[in-house]
Each structure stands twice: as C-alpha cells, then as structure tokens.
Protein backbone atom coordinates (compact mmCIF):
# COMPACT_ATOMS: atom_id res chain seq x y z
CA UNK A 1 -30.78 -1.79 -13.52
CA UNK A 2 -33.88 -3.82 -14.71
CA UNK A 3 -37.24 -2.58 -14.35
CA UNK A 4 -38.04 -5.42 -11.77
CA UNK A 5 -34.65 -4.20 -9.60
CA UNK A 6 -36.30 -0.64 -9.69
CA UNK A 7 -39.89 -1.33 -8.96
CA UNK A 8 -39.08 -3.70 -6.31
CA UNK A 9 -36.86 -1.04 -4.52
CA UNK A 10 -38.77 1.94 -4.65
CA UNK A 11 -41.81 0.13 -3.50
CA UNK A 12 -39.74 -1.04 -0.41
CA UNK A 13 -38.86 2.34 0.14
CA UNK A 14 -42.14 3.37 0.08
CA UNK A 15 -44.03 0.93 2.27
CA UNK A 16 -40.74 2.07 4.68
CA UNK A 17 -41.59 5.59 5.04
CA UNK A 18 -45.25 4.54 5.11
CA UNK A 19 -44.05 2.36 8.48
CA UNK A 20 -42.21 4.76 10.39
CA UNK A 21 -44.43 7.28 9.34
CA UNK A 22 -47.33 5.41 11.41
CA UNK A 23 -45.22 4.30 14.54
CA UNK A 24 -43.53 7.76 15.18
CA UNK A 25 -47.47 9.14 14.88
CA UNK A 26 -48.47 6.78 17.84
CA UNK A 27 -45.45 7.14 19.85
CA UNK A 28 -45.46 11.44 19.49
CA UNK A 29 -49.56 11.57 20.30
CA UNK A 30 -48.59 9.96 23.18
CA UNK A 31 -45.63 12.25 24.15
CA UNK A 32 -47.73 15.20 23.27
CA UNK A 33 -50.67 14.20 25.13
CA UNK A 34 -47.97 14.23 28.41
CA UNK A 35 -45.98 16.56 27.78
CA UNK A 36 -48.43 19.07 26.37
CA UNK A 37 -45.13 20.27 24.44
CA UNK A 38 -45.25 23.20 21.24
CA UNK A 39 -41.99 21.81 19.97
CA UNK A 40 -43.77 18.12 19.78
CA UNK A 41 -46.97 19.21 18.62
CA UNK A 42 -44.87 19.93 15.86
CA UNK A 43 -43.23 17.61 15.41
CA UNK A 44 -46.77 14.94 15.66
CA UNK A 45 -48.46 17.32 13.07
CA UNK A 46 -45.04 17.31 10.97
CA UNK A 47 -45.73 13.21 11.29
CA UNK A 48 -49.30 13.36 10.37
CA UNK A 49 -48.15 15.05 6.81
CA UNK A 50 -45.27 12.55 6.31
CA UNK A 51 -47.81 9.80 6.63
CA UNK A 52 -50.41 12.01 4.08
CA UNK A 53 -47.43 12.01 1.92
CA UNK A 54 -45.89 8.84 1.98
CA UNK A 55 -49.14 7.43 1.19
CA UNK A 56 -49.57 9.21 -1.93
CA UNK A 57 -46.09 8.76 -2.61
CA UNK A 58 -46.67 5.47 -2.62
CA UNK A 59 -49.41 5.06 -4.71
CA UNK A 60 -47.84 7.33 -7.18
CA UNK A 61 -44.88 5.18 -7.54
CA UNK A 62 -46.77 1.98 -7.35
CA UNK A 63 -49.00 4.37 -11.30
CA UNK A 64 -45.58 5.52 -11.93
CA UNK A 65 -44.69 1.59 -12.64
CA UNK A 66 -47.53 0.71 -15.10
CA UNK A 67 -46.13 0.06 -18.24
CA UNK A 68 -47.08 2.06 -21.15
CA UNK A 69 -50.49 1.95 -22.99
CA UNK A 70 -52.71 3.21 -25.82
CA UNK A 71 -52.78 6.40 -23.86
CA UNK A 72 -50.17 6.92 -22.68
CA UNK A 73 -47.27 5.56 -24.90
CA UNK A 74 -44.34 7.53 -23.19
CA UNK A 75 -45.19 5.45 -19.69
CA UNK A 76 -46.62 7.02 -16.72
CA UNK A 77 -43.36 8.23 -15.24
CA UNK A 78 -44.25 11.43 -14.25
CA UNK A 79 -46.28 10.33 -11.30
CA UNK A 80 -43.68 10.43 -9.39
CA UNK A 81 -43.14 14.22 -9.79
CA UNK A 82 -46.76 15.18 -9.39
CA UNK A 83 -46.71 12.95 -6.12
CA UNK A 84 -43.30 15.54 -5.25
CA UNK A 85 -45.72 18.48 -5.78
CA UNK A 86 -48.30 17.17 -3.61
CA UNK A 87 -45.47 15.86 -1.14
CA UNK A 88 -44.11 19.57 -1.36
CA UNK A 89 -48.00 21.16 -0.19
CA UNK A 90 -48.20 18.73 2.51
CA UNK A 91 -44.73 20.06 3.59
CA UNK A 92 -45.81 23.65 3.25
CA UNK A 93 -49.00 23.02 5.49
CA UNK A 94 -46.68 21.43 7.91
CA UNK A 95 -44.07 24.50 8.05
CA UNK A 96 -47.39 26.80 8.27
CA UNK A 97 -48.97 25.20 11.43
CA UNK A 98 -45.11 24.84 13.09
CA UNK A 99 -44.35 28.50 12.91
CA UNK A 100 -48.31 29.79 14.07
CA UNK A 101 -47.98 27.61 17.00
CA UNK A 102 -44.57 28.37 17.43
CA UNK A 103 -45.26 32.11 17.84
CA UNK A 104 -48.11 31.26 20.72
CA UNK A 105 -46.02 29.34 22.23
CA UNK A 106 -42.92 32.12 22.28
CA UNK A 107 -45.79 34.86 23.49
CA UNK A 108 -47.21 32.58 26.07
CA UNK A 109 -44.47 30.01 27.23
CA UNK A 110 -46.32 27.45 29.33
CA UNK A 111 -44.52 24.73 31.63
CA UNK A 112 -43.83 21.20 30.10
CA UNK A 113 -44.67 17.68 32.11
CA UNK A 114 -43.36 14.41 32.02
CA UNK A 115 -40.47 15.34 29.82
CA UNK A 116 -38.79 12.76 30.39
CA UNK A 117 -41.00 10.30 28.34
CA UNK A 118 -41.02 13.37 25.57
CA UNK A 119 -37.18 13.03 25.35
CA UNK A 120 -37.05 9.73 25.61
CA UNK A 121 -39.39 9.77 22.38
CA UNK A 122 -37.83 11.93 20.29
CA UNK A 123 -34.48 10.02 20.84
CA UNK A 124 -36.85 7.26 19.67
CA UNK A 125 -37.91 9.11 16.39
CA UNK A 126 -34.49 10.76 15.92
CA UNK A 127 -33.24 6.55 15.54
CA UNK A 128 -35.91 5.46 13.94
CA UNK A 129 -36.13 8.68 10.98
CA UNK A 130 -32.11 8.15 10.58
CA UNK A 131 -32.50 3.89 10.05
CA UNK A 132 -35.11 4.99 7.20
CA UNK A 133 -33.16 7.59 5.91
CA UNK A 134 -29.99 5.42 5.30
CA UNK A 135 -32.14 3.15 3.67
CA UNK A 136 -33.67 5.93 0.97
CA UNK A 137 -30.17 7.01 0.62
CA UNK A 138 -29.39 3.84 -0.37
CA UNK A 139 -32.44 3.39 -2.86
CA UNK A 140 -31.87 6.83 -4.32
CA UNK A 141 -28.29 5.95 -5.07
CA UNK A 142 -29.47 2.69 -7.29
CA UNK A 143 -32.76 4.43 -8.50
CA UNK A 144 -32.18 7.62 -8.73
CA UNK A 145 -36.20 7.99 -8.28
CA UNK A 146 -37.48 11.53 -8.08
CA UNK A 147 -40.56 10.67 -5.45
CA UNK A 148 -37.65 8.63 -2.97
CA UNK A 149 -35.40 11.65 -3.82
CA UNK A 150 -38.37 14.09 -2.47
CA UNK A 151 -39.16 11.88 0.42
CA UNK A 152 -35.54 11.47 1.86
CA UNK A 153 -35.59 15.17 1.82
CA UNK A 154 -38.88 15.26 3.60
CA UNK A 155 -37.30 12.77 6.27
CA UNK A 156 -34.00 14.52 6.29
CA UNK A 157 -35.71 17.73 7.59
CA UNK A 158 -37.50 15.52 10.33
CA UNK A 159 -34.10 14.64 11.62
CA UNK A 160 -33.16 18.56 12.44
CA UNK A 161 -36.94 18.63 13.19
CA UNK A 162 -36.75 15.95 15.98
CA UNK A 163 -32.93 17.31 16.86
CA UNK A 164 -34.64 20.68 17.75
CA UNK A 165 -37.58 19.45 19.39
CA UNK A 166 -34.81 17.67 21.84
CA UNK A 167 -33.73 20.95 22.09
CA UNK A 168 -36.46 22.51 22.91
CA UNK A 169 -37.11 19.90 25.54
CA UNK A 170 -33.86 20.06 27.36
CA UNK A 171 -34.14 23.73 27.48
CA UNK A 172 -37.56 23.43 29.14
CA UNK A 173 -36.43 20.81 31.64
CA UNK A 174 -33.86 23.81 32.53
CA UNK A 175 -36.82 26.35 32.98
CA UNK A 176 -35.89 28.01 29.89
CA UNK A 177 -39.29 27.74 28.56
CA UNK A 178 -39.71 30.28 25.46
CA UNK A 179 -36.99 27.72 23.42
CA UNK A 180 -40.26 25.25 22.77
CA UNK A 181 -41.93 28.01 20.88
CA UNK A 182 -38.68 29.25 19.31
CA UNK A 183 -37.49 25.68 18.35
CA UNK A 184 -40.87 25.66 16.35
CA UNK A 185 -40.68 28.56 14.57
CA UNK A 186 -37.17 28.15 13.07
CA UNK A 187 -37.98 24.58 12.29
CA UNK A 188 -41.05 25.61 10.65
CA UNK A 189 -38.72 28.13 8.63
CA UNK A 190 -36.64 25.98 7.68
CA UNK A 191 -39.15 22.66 6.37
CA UNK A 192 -40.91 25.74 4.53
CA UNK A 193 -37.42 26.40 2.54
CA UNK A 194 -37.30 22.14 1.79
CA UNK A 195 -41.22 22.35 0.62
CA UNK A 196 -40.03 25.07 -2.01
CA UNK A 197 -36.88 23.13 -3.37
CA UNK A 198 -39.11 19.80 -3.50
CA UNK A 199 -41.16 21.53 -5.84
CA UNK A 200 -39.09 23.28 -7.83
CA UNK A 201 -37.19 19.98 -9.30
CA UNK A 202 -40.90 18.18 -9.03
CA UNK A 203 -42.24 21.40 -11.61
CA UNK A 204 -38.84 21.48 -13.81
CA UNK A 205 -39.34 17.73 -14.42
CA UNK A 206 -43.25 18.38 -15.58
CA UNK A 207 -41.46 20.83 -17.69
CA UNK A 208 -39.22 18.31 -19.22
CA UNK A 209 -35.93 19.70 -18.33
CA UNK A 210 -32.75 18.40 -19.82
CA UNK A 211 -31.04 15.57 -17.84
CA UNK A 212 -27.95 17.59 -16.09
CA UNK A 213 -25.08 18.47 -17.64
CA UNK A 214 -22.75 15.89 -16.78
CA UNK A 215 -25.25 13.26 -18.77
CA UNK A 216 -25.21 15.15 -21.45
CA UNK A 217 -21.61 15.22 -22.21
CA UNK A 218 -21.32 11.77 -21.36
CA UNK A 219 -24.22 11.25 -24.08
CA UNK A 220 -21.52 13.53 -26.17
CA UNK A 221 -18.46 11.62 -25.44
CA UNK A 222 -20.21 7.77 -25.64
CA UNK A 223 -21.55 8.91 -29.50
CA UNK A 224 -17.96 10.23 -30.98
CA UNK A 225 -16.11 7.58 -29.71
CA UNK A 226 -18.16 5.17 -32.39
CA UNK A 227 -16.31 4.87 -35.22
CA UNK A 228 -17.61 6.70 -38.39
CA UNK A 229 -19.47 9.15 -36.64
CA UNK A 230 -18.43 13.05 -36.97
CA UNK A 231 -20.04 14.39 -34.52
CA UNK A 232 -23.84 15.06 -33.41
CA UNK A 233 -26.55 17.98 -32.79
CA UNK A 234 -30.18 18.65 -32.34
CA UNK A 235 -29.67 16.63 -28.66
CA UNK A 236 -32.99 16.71 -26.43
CA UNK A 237 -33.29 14.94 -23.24
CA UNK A 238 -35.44 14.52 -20.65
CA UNK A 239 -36.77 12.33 -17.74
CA UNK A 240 -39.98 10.86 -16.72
CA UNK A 241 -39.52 8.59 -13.35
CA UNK A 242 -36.83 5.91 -13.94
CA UNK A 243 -36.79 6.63 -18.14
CA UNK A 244 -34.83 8.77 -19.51
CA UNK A 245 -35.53 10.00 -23.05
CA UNK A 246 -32.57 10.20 -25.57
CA UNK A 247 -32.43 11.40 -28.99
CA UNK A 248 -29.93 13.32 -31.07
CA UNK A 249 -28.70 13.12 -34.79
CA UNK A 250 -25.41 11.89 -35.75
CA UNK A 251 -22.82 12.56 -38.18
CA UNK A 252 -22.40 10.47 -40.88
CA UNK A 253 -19.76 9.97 -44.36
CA UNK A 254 -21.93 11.11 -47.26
CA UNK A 255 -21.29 7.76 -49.21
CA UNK A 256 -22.13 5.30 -46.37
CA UNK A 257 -23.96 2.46 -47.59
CA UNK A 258 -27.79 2.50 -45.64
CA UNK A 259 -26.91 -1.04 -43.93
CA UNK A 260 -23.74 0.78 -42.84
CA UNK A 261 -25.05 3.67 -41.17
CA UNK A 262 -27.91 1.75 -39.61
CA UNK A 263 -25.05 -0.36 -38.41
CA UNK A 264 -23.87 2.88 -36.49
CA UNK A 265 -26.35 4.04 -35.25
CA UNK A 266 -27.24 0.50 -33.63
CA UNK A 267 -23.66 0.94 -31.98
CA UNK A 268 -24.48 4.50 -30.57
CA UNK A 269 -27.41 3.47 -29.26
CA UNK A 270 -25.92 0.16 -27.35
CA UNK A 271 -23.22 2.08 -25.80
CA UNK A 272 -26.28 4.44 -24.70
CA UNK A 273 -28.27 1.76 -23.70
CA UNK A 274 -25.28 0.05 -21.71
CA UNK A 275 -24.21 3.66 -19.71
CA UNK A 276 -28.21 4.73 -19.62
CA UNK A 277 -30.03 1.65 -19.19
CA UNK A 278 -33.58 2.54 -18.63
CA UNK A 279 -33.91 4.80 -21.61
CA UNK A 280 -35.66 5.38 -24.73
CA UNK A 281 -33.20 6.30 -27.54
CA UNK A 282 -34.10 7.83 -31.14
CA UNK A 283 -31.14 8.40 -33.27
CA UNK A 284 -31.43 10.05 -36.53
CA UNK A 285 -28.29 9.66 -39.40
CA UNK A 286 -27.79 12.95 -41.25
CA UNK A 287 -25.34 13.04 -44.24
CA UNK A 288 -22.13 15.68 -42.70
CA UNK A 289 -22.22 17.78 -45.98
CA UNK A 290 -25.77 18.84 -45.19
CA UNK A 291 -24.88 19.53 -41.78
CA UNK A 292 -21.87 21.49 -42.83
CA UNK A 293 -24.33 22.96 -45.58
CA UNK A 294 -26.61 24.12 -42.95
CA UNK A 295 -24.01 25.73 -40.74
CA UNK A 296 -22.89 28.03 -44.05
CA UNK A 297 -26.36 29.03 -44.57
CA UNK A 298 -27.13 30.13 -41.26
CA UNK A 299 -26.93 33.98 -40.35
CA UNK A 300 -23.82 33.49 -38.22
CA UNK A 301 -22.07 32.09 -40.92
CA UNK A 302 -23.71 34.30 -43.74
CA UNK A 303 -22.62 37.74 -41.65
C-alpha cells in the first residue's frame, strides 16, 4: 500500500468517527433531556468522550503522517499510539461516570418519559455506530493503523453500549425500572475492561515490541528462500504507525565476492519490501564461519 493509499484512508476514517461522533451527541442530549434516562445519560456522556477522542485521534494521525525530519528521522509514527493512550483515559473517564451514575440510579430507580423517542434514538445510534464500524473494519484491514484499530474498539463497545441502553429502556417501559441503573453499571464495567486493553497494545508499541510472531517467521522464511543465504540472526523488529522497522543479519559463503553479497542482500530486502511494503529494512552480511565461530565460543557450546 502507498503512503498516499494509507494517509488518505485513515484520515477518512477519522473525519468518520469525528461525524457520527457529533450527530449521535445531538440526537442523545435530546433523548436524555426527555427521557431523563440513567442508561442514556450514559450513553450521551460515553458520546461526549468518543467525540474528545476522535478529535485527538484525528489530529494524531493527521502528525502521525508528517514525513520524517532533522528531528525526528525515524518519522512520527508513534502518534498514533500516544493518541491510543489518551483515547484509552477518555474511555476510562467514560466507564467511571457510567458505573457512579449507574449505582444512583439502581438505589433510587426513578420513572422514565417519552421513551418512545429514547428507543427510537438508540435504534438510531445502534445503525449509525454499526455503518461506521464496518467502515473502520474495513480501513483496519488495509491499514492495519493502531489509532483506527483503538477507535473501532472504542465504537465496538458503543454498540453493546447502545444495545444495553435499549435494554434498559424496554425494561423501563415494562415498569421494571432498576434495569436503567443496572444496564449502566455493567456497561460501565465492561468499556472500563476495553480502556485497559487499548492501552496496553498503545504502551507495548511505545515500548517497541516485536511485530507478532507470524511476521517474524515470514521475515524468516522470505530471507532463506534467497539463494546463497545460510540462514540469519540478531532479528529486531518493531512498529511505529504504518512503518515497520526490519533489520537482521544474514548468512553468507565466506568467499563471496563484495558485489555478490551486496547483490543478496538487495534480493532479501526486495522480497521484504514486496511482502512488508511500508518498511524500513537494514540488512547486515556476516561471513557463516564467524557465525559458526561465535556459536563455538559461546558458554553453551564451551560447557
């Protein structure tokens, strides 16, 4: 995918969640203002921090896509996962104020009006969050962008989060009128649990965390299939927004001419290039009877 492809995507996803963001805000203020409903309190203030976060999301992917400068020569990829740590408190704040009001709301359940128009507007939301969804899934799948990845999850708990508050407000309309404050608490449980995985891939990335395991023995598999090379060690990945950064040493006949081995490495790092495409790649060519020298000098080998 080229750089273009990815910026223009992610930045459409962005503006997206921005969007529905603002519309389901207007449309639940009005529902709450009606209905006077726990369960859609919630879900407004649970709107209120999507919006907070989407528009930092936004602007961190918009940094995230500056190429890279004097200062900062590896790019400014890792926007994207500091905008996931600030997506994750706004989450947390959100799962705080669901469960408080939840629990005032179980201790003093208070009859809900007009809820028809509150149902009617969480259908609305429930249509509206899945539309935007599909469409992250979608970006995520080409992109593979941390920040969309975070934000999909955001707007995948606001799907349960809307499904209970219909809940909630059927139950009501029945006269069973604790299941608003209920509906908020385990909702508010459950974002809390999303706000903690959101942050935990957004803090292993700042960490620079190998790229998973099945990239890595793909990395493996692309570098011995190249012709002349024995094998490879010393591999260290990692991944800062859409780059991924690639280097290992490689194998190489003791005898090999220098134009041939910089011939092979070239090839390793095409095939890389070709499977990984936005990636920065740093091969080194080590002679095999100093790497087999090194493996009978180690302790293993010497005990």
């Amino acid at each position: 995918m080229t750089a273009a492809t990815y910026s223009r995507l992610v930045t459409m996803a962005g503006l997206a969640s921005t969007a529905t963001a603002g519309i389901l805000i207007l449309a639940k203020l009005s529902a709450w203002l009606l209905t006077d409903s726990s369960s859609m309190l919630a879900s407004l203030t649970d709107s209120l921090m999507d919006i907070s976060a989407s528009v930092i999301n936004l602007l961190a992917i918009r940094y995230s896509l500056v190429p890279a400068d004097d200062d900062h020569s590896f790019g400014h990829g890792k926007a994207e996962s500091l905008a996931s740590l600030a997506q994750a408190a706004f989450i947390t704040g959100s799962a705080l104020v669901l469960v408080m009001n939840g629990f005032s709301r179980l201790v003093s359940p208070q009859p809900m009006e007009h809820l028809g128009i509150g149902l009617w507007v969480t259908l609305g939301a429930l249509a509206l969050t899945l539309l935007l969804v599909t469409f992250q899934s979608y970006v995520v799948k080409r992109t593979d962008s941390q920040a969309i990845k975070a934000d999909r999850l955001h707007y995948q708990s606001d799907l349960l989060l809307n499904s209970g508050v219909l809940v909630a407000l059927a139950l009501s309309w029945y006269g069973w009128l604790w299941a608003d404050g209920l509906c908020a608490i385990l909702l508010g449980i459950y974002i809390l649990r999303s706000a903690m995985q959101i942050g935990y891939e957004a803090t292993q990335t700042l960490l620079d965390r190998q790229l998973p395991d099945e990239e890595r023995e793909e990395i493996s598999r692309l570098t011995t299939s190249v012709s002349g090379v024995h094998g490879l060690h010393d591999m260290r990945t990692r991944q800062s927004g859409q780059l991924r950064f690639i280097q290992l040493h490689i194998e190489l006949d003791d005898d090999l001419p220098l134009r041939r081995a910089h011939a092979i490495a070239d090839e390793v790092e095409a095939l890389l290039l070709k499977a990984f495409p936005a990636s920065d790649v740093i091969i080194h060519m080590d002679p095999i009877s100093f790497v087999q020298q090194g493996k009978d000098q180690s302790p293993a080998a010497q005990g």
